[in-house]
CSV table of C-alpha atoms and ligand atoms in Angstrom, one decimal:
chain,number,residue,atom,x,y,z
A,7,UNK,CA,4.2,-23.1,-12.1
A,8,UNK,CA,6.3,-20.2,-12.1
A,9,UNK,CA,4.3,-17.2,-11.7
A,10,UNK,CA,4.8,-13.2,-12.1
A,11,UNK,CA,3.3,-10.9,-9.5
A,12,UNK,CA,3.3,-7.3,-10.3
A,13,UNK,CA,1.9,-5.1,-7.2
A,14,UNK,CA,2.5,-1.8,-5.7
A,15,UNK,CA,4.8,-2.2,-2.2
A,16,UNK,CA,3.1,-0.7,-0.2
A,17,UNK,CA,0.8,-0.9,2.6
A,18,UNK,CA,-2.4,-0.7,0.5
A,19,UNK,CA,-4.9,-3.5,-0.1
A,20,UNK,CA,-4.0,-4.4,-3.3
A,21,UNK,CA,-0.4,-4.9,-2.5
A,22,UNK,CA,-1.3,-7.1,0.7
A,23,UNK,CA,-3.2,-9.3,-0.9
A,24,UNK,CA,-0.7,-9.4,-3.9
A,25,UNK,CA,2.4,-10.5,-1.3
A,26,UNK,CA,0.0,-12.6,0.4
A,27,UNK,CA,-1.3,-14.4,-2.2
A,28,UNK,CA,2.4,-15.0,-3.6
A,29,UNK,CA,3.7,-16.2,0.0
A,30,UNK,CA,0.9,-18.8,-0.4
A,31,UNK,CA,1.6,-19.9,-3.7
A,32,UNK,CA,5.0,-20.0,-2.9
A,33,UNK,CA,4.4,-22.4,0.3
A,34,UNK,CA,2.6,-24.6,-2.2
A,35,UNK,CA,5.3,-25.3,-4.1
A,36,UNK,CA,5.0,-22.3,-7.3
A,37,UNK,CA,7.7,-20.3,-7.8
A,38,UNK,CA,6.9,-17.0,-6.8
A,39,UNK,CA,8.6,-13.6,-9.0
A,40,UNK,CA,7.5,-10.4,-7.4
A,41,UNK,CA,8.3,-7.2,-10.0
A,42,UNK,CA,7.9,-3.8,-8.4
A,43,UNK,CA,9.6,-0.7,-7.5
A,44,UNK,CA,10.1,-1.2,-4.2
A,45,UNK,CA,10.3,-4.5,-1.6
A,46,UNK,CA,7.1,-5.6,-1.0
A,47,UNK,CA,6.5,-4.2,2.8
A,48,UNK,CA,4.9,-7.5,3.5
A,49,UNK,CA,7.4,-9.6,1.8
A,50,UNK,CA,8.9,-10.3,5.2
A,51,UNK,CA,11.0,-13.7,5.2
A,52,UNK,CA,12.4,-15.5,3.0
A,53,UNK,CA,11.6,-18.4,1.2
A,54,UNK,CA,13.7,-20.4,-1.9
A,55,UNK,CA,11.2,-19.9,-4.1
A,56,UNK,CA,10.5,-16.4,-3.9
A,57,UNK,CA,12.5,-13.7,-6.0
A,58,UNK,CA,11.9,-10.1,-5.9
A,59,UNK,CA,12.5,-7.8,-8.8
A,60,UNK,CA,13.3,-4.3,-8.9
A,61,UNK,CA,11.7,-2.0,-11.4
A,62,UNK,CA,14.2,0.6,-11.7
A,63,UNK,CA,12.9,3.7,-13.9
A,64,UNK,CA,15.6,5.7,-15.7
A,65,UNK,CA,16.4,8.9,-14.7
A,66,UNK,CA,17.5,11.5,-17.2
A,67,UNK,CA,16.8,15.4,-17.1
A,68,UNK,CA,14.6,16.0,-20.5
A,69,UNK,CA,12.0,13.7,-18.4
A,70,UNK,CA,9.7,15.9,-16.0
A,71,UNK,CA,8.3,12.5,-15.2
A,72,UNK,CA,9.9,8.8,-15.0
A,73,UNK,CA,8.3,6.4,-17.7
A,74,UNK,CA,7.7,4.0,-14.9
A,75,UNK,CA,5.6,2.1,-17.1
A,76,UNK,CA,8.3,1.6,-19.9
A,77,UNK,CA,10.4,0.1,-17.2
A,78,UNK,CA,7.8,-2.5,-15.5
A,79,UNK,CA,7.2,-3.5,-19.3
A,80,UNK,CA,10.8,-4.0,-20.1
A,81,UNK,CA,11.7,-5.8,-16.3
A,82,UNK,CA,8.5,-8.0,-17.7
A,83,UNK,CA,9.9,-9.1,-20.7
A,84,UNK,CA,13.6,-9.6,-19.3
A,85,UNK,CA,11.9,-11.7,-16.1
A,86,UNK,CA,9.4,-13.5,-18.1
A,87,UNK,CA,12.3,-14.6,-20.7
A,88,UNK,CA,15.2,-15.1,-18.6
A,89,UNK,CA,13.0,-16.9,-15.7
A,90,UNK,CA,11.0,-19.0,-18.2
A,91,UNK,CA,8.0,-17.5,-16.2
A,92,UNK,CA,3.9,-19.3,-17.2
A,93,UNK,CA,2.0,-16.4,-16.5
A,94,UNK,CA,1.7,-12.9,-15.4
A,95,UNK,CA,-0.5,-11.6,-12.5
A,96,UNK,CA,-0.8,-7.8,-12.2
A,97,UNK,CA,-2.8,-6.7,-9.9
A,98,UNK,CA,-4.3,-3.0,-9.9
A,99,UNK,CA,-5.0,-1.8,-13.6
A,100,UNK,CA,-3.0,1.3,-13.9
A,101,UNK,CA,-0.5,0.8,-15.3
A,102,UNK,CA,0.4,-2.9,-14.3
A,103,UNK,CA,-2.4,-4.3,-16.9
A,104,UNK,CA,-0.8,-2.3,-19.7
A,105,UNK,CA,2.3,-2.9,-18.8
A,106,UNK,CA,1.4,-6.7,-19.1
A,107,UNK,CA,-0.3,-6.2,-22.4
A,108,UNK,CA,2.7,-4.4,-23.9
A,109,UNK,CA,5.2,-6.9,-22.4
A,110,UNK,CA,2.9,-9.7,-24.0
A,111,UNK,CA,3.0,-7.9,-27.7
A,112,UNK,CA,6.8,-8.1,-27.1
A,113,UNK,CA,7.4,-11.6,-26.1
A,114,UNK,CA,5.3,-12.5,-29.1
A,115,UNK,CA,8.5,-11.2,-31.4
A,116,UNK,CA,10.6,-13.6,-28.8
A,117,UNK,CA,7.9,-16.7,-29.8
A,118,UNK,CA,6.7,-16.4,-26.5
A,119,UNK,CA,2.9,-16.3,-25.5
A,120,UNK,CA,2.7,-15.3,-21.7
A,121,UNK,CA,-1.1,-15.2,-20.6
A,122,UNK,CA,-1.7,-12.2,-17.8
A,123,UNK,CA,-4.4,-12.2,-15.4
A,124,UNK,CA,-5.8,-8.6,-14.0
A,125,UNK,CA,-7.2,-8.1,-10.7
A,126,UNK,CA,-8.4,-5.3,-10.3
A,127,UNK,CA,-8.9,-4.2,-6.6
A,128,UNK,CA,-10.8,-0.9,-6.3
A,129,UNK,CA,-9.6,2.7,-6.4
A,130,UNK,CA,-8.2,1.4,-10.1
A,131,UNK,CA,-11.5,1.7,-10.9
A,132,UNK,CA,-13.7,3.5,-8.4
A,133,UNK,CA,-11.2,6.5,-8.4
A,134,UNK,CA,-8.2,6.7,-10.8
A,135,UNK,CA,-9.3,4.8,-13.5
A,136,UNK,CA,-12.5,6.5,-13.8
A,137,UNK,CA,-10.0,9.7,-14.9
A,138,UNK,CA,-10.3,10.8,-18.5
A,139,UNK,CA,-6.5,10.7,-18.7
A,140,UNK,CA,-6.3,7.2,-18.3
A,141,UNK,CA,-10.2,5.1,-19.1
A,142,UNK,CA,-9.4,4.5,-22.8
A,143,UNK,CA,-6.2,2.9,-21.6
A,144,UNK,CA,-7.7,1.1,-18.9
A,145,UNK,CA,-10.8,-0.1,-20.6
A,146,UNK,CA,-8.4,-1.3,-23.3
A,147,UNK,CA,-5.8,-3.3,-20.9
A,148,UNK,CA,-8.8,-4.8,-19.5
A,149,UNK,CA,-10.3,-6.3,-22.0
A,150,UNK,CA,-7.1,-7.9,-23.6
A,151,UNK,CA,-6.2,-9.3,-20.1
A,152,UNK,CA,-6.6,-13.1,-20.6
A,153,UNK,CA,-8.6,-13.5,-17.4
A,154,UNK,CA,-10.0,-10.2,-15.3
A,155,UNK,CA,-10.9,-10.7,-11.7
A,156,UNK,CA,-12.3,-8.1,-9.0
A,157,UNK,CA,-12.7,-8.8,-4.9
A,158,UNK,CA,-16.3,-8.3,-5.0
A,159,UNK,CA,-19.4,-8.4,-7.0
A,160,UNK,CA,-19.8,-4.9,-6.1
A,161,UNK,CA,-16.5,-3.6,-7.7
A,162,UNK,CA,-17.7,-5.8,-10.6
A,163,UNK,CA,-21.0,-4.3,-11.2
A,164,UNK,CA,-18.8,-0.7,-11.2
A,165,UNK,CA,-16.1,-1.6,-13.9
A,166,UNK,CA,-19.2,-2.9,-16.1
A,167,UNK,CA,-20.5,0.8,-15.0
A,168,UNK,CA,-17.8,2.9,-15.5
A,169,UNK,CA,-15.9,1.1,-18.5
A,170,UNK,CA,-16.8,-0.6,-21.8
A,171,UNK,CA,-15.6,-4.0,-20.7
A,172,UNK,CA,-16.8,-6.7,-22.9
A,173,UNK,CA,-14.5,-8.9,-21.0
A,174,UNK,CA,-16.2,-11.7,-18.5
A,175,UNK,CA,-14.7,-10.7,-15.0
A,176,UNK,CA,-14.6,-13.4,-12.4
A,177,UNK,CA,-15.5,-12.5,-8.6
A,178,UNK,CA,-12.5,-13.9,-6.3
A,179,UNK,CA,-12.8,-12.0,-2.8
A,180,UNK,CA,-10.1,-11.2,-0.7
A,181,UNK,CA,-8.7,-13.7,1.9
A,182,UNK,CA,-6.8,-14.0,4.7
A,183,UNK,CA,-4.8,-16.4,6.2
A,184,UNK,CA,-6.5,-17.2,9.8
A,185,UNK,CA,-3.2,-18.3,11.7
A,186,UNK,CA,-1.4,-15.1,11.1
A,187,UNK,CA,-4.2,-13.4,13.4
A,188,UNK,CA,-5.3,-14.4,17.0
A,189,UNK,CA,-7.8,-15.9,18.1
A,190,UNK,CA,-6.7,-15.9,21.6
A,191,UNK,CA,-4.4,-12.6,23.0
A,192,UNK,CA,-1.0,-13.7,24.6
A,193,UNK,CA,0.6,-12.3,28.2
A,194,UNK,CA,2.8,-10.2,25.6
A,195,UNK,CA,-0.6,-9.0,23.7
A,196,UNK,CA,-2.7,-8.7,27.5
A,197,UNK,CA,0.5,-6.0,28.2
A,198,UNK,CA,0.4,-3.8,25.2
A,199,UNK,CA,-3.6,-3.9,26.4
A,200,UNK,CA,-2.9,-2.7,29.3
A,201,UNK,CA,-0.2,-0.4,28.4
A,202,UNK,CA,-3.0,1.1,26.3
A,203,UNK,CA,-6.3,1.4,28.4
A,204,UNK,CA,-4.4,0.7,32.3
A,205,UNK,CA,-8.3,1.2,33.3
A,206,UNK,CA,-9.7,-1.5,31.3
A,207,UNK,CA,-11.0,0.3,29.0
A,208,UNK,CA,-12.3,-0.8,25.4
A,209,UNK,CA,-10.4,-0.3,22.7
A,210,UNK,CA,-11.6,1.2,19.7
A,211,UNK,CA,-9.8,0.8,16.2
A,212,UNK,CA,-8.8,1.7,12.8
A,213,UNK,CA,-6.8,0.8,10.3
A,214,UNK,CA,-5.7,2.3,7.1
A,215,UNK,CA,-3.8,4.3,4.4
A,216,UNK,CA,-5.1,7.7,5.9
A,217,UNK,CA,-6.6,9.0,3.0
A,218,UNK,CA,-9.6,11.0,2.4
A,219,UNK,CA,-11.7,7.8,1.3
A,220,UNK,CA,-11.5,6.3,4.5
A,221,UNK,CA,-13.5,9.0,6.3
A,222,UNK,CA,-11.5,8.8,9.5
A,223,UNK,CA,-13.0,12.3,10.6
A,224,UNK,CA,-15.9,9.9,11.1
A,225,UNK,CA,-13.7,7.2,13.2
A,226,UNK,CA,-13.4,10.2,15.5
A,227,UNK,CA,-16.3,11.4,15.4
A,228,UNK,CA,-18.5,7.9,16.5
A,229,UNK,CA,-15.3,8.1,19.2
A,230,UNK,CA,-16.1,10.8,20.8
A,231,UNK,CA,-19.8,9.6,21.2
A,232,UNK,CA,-18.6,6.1,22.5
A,233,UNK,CA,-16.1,8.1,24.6
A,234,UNK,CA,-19.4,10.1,26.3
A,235,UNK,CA,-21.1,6.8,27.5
A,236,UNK,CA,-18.2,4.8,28.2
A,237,UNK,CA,-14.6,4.7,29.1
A,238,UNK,CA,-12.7,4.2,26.0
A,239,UNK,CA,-9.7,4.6,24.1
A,240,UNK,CA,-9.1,4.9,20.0
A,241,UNK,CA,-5.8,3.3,18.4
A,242,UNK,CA,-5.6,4.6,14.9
A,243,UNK,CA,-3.0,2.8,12.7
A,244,UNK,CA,-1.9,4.0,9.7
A,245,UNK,CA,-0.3,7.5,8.1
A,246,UNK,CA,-1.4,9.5,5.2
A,247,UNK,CA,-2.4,12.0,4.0
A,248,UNK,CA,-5.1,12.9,6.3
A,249,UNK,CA,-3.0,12.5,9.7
A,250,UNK,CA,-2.4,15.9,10.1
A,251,UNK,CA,-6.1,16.8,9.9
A,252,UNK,CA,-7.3,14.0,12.2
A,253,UNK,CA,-4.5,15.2,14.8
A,254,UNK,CA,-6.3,18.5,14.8
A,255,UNK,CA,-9.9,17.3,15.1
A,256,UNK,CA,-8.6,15.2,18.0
A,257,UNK,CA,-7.4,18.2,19.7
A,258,UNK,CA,-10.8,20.4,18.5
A,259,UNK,CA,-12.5,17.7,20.8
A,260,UNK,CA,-10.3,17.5,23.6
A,261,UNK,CA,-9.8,13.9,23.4
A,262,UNK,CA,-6.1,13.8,22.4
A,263,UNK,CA,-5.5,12.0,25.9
A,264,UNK,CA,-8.1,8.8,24.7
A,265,UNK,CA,-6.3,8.6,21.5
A,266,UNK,CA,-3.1,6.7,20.5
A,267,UNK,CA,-1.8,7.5,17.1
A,268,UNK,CA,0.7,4.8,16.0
A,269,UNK,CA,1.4,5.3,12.7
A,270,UNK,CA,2.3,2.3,10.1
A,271,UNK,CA,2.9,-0.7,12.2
A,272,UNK,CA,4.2,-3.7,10.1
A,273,UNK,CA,1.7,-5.6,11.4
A,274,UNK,CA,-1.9,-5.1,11.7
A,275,UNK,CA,-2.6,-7.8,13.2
A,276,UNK,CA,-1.4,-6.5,16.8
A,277,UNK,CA,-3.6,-3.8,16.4
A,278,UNK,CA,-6.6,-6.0,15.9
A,279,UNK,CA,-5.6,-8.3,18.6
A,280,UNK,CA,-5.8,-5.6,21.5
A,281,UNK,CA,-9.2,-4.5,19.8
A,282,UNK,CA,-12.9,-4.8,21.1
A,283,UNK,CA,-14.1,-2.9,18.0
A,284,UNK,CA,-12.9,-1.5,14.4
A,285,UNK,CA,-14.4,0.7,12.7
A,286,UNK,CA,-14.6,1.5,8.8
A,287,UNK,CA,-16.7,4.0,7.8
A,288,UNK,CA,-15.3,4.7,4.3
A,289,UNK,CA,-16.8,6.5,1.6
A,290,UNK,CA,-16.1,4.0,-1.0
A,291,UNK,CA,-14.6,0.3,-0.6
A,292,UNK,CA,-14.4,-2.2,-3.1
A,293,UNK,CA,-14.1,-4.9,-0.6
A,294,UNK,CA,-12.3,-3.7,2.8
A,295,UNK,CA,-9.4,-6.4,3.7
A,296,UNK,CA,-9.1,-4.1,6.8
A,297,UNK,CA,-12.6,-5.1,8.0
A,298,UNK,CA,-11.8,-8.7,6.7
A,299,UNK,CA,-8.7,-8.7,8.8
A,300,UNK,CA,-10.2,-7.4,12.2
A,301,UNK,CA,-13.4,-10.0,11.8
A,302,UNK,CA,-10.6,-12.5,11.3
A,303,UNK,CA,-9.3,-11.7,15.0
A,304,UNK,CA,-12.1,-11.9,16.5
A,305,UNK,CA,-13.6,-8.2,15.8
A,306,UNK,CA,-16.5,-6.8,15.4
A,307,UNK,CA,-17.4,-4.2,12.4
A,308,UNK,CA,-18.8,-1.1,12.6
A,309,UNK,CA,-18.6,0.3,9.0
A,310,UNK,CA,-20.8,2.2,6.1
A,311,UNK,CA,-22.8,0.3,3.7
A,312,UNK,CA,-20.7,1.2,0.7
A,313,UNK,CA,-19.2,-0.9,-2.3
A,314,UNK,CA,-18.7,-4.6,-1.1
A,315,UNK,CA,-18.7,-3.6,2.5
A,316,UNK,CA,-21.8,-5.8,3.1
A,317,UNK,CA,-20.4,-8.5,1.4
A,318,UNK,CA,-17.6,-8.7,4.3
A,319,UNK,CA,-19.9,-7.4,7.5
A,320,UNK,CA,-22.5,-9.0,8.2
A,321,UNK,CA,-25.6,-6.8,9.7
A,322,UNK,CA,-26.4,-7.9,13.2
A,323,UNK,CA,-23.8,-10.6,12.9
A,324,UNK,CA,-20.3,-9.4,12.7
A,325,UNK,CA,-20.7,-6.4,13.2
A,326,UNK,CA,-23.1,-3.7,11.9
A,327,UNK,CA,-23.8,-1.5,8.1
A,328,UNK,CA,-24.8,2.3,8.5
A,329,UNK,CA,-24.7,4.6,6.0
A,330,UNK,CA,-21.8,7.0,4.6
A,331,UNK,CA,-22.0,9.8,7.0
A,332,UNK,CA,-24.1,8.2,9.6
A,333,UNK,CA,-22.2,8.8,12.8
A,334,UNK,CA,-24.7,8.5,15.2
A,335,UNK,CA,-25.9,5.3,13.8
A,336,UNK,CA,-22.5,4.2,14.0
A,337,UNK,CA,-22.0,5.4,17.5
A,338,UNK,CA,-25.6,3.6,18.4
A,339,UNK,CA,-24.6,0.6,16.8
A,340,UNK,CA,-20.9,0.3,18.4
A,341,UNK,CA,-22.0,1.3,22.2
A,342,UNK,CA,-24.9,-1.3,21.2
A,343,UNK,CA,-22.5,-4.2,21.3
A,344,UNK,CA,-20.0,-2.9,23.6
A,345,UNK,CA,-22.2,-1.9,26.3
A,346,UNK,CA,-21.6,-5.7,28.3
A,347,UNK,CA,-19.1,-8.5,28.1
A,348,UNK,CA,-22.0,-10.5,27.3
A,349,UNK,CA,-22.9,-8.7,23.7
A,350,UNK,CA,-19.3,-7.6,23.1
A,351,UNK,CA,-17.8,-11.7,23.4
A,352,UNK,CA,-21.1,-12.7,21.3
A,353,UNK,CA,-20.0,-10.3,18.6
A,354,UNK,CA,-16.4,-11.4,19.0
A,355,UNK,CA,-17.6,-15.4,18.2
A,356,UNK,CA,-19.7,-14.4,15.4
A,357,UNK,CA,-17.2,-11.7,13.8
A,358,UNK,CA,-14.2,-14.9,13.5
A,359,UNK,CA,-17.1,-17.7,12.3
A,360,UNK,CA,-17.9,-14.5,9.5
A,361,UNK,CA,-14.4,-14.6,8.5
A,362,UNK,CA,-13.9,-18.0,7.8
A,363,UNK,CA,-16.3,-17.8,4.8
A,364,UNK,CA,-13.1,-15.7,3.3
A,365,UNK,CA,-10.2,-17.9,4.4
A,366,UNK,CA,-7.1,-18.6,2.5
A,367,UNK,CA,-8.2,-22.6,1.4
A,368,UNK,CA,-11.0,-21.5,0.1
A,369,UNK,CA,-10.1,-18.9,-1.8
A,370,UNK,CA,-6.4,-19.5,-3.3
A,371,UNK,CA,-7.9,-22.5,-4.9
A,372,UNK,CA,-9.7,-20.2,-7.3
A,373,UNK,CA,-6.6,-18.4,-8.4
A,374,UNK,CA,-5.1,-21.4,-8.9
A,375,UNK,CA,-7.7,-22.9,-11.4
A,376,UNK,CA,-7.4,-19.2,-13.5
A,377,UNK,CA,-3.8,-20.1,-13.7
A,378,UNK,CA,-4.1,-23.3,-15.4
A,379,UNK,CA,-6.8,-22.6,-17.4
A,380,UNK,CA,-4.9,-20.1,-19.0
A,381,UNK,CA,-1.3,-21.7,-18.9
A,382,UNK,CA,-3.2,-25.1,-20.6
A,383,UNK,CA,-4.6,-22.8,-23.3
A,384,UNK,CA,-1.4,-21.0,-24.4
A,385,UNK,CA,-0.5,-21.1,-28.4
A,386,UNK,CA,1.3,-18.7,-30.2
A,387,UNK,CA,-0.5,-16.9,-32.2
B,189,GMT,O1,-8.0,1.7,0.0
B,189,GMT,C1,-6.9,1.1,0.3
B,189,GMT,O2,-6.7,0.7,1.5
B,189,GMT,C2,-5.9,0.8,-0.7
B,189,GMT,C3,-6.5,0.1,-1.9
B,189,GMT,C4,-5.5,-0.4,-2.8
B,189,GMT,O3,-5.8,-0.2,-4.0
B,189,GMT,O4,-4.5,-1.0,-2.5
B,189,GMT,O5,-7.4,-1.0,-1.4
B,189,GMT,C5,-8.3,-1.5,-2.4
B,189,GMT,O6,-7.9,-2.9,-2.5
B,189,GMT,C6,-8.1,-3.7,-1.4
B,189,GMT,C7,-7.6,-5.1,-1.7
B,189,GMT,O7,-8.4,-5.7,-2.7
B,189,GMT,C8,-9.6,-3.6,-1.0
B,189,GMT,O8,-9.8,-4.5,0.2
B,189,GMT,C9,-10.0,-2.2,-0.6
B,189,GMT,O9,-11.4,-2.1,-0.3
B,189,GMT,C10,-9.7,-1.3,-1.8
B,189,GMT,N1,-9.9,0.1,-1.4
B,189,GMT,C11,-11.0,0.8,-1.9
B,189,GMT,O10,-11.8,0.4,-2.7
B,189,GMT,C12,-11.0,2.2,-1.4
């Protein structure tokens, strides 16, 4: 099948999982066209059957602001007609879905009839898309999508919430592919370990986009009381826009010595691979591939309760639910399981058996059904 995958570049969720789930496709023989404004970061080798398009908006000085949208839709039509592409995925609503629906009215003139599926994957609906600037559109490009999924059932209950969707909306969580994380650290990863806690201390972390969401005052905060009962060092990953404020807190608290701010890595996974704990305590998340990720390598979770966090961490299993705000249960709950080998390696077994309820063969499977569903369905209208 040859499919179009329109995703933000970025480090973000949605945009992982996007390039991710392309990569797979692609290694199962689809051929893969990514559309966006930027190389996928995560698009990192090459593979025959994966192109990359560039959205490129036009500049000109009447416009205060780029019609980015007008240039995804055209770069859909010219891909989808020149490439002969089945289907469109867009993933985050605003303003891939529109962009698809438009596209679609366009190709109709061409006597083409491209299906697109939206997934929608969080702050598209928790956040942005619950903006009056933008719900008519969104509700809209929702409901004309020819298949709607979300990563959780909780982000589905809030787009029935917060939208009149009358569209049904399938529930396909995020994945992850278990051999791009270890189960087993290497001499190279027992070095950067060492290079980071020389005492053997544990090692705290967190990943993430370093936005206000994400609550990483809390991160330092349930640090700072590990830190007071045990030797310990944080590794935050990750830049944003609340860096600059964390940096400061750190300092506030006089542990700037027992904290190692790394910044973006490309990847995540060597973070979580040095790590005896991650914590999320986010103030919203739809599903939480960071936790996902960390369980995968053998992590345990310490995280809030909110959105379709306790669909990913399992309480008393992987890893334990407080919630938003709840620092000290946090803190109780993370010196709880590192406070012996014993408790922290029983974690560490049940966090990766967790993850394998989300791996990538049991879950690409379902994209993959959407996709010829809709492809074996296609008339012009
Ligand atoms: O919050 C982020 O890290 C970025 C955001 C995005 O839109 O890319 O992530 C969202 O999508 C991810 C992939 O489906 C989910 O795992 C995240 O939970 C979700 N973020 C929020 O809901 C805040």
């Amino acid at each position: 099948m040859k499919i179009g995958i329109v995703l933000y570049p970025t480090f973000g969720g949605s945009g992982i999982v996007a390039t991710e789930l392309g990569k797979a496709l692609a290694e199962k023989g689809h051929e893969i066209h990514f559309i966006s404004y930027n190389h996928p970061v995560k698009l990192d080798h090459f593979l025959p059957n994966i192109r990359y398009h560039e959205v490129r908006p036009f500049h000109y000085p009447l416009f205060d602001y780029q019609p980015y949208e007008l240039a995804l839709t055209s770069k859909l039509v010219d891909v989808t007609r020149y490439e002969g592409l089945d289907i469109l995925h867009v993933h985050y609503a605003i303003p891939h879905a529109s962009a698809a629906y438009f596209a679609k009215q366009i190709l109709k003139t061409h006597g083409i009839n491209i299906p697109f599926i939206t997934t929608l994957h969080g702050t598209d609906i928790t956040l942005v898309g619950k903006q009056p600037s933008f719900e008519p559109v969104i509700t809209f490009s929702i409901n004309e999508s020819d298949a709607v999924t979300v990563v959780s059932e909780s982000l589905k209950r809030d787009t029935y919430r917060h939208f009149a969707v009358t569209n049904d909306i399938e529930v396909i969580p995020n994945f992850v592919e278990h051999s791009h994380y270890c189960s087993v650290p290497k001499p190279a990863d027992l070095a950067k370990r060492a290079a980071i806690a020389p005492n053997g201390e544990r090692i705290i972390s967190h990943v993430s986009n370093f936005r206000k969401v994400k609550r990483i005052e809390d991160v330092v905060y349930v640090f700072d009381k590990i830190l007071k009962q045990m030797p310990a060092k944080l590794v935050l990953a990750g830049d944003g826009p609340e860096r600059y404020h964390i940096e400061q807190l750190c300092a506030e608290l006089g542990i700037c010595g027992n904290v190692e701010m790394v910044g973006n890595v490309q990847q995540a996974s060597e973070i979580y691979c040095i790590s005896d704990l991650f914590l999320l305590p986010s103030e919203t998340e739809s599903f939480g591939l960071a936790a996902l990720e960390a369980l995968a390598s053998g992590v345990p979770v310490i995280s809030s309760n909110s959105g379709g966090l306790p669909e990913v961490n399992k309480h008393g299993y992987s890893g334990y639910l407080s919630n938003v705000g709840d620092v000290e249960d946090m803190a109780k709950n993370a010196l709880s399981i590192l406070a012996t080998d014993e408790e922290l390696n029983k974690f560490k077994k049940q966090a990766h058996e967790h993850s394998l309820k989300f791996s990538l063969k049991e879950i690409l499977p379902k994209y993959e059904l959407i996709y010829e569903r809709l492809v074996s369905s296609v008339t012009i209208k």
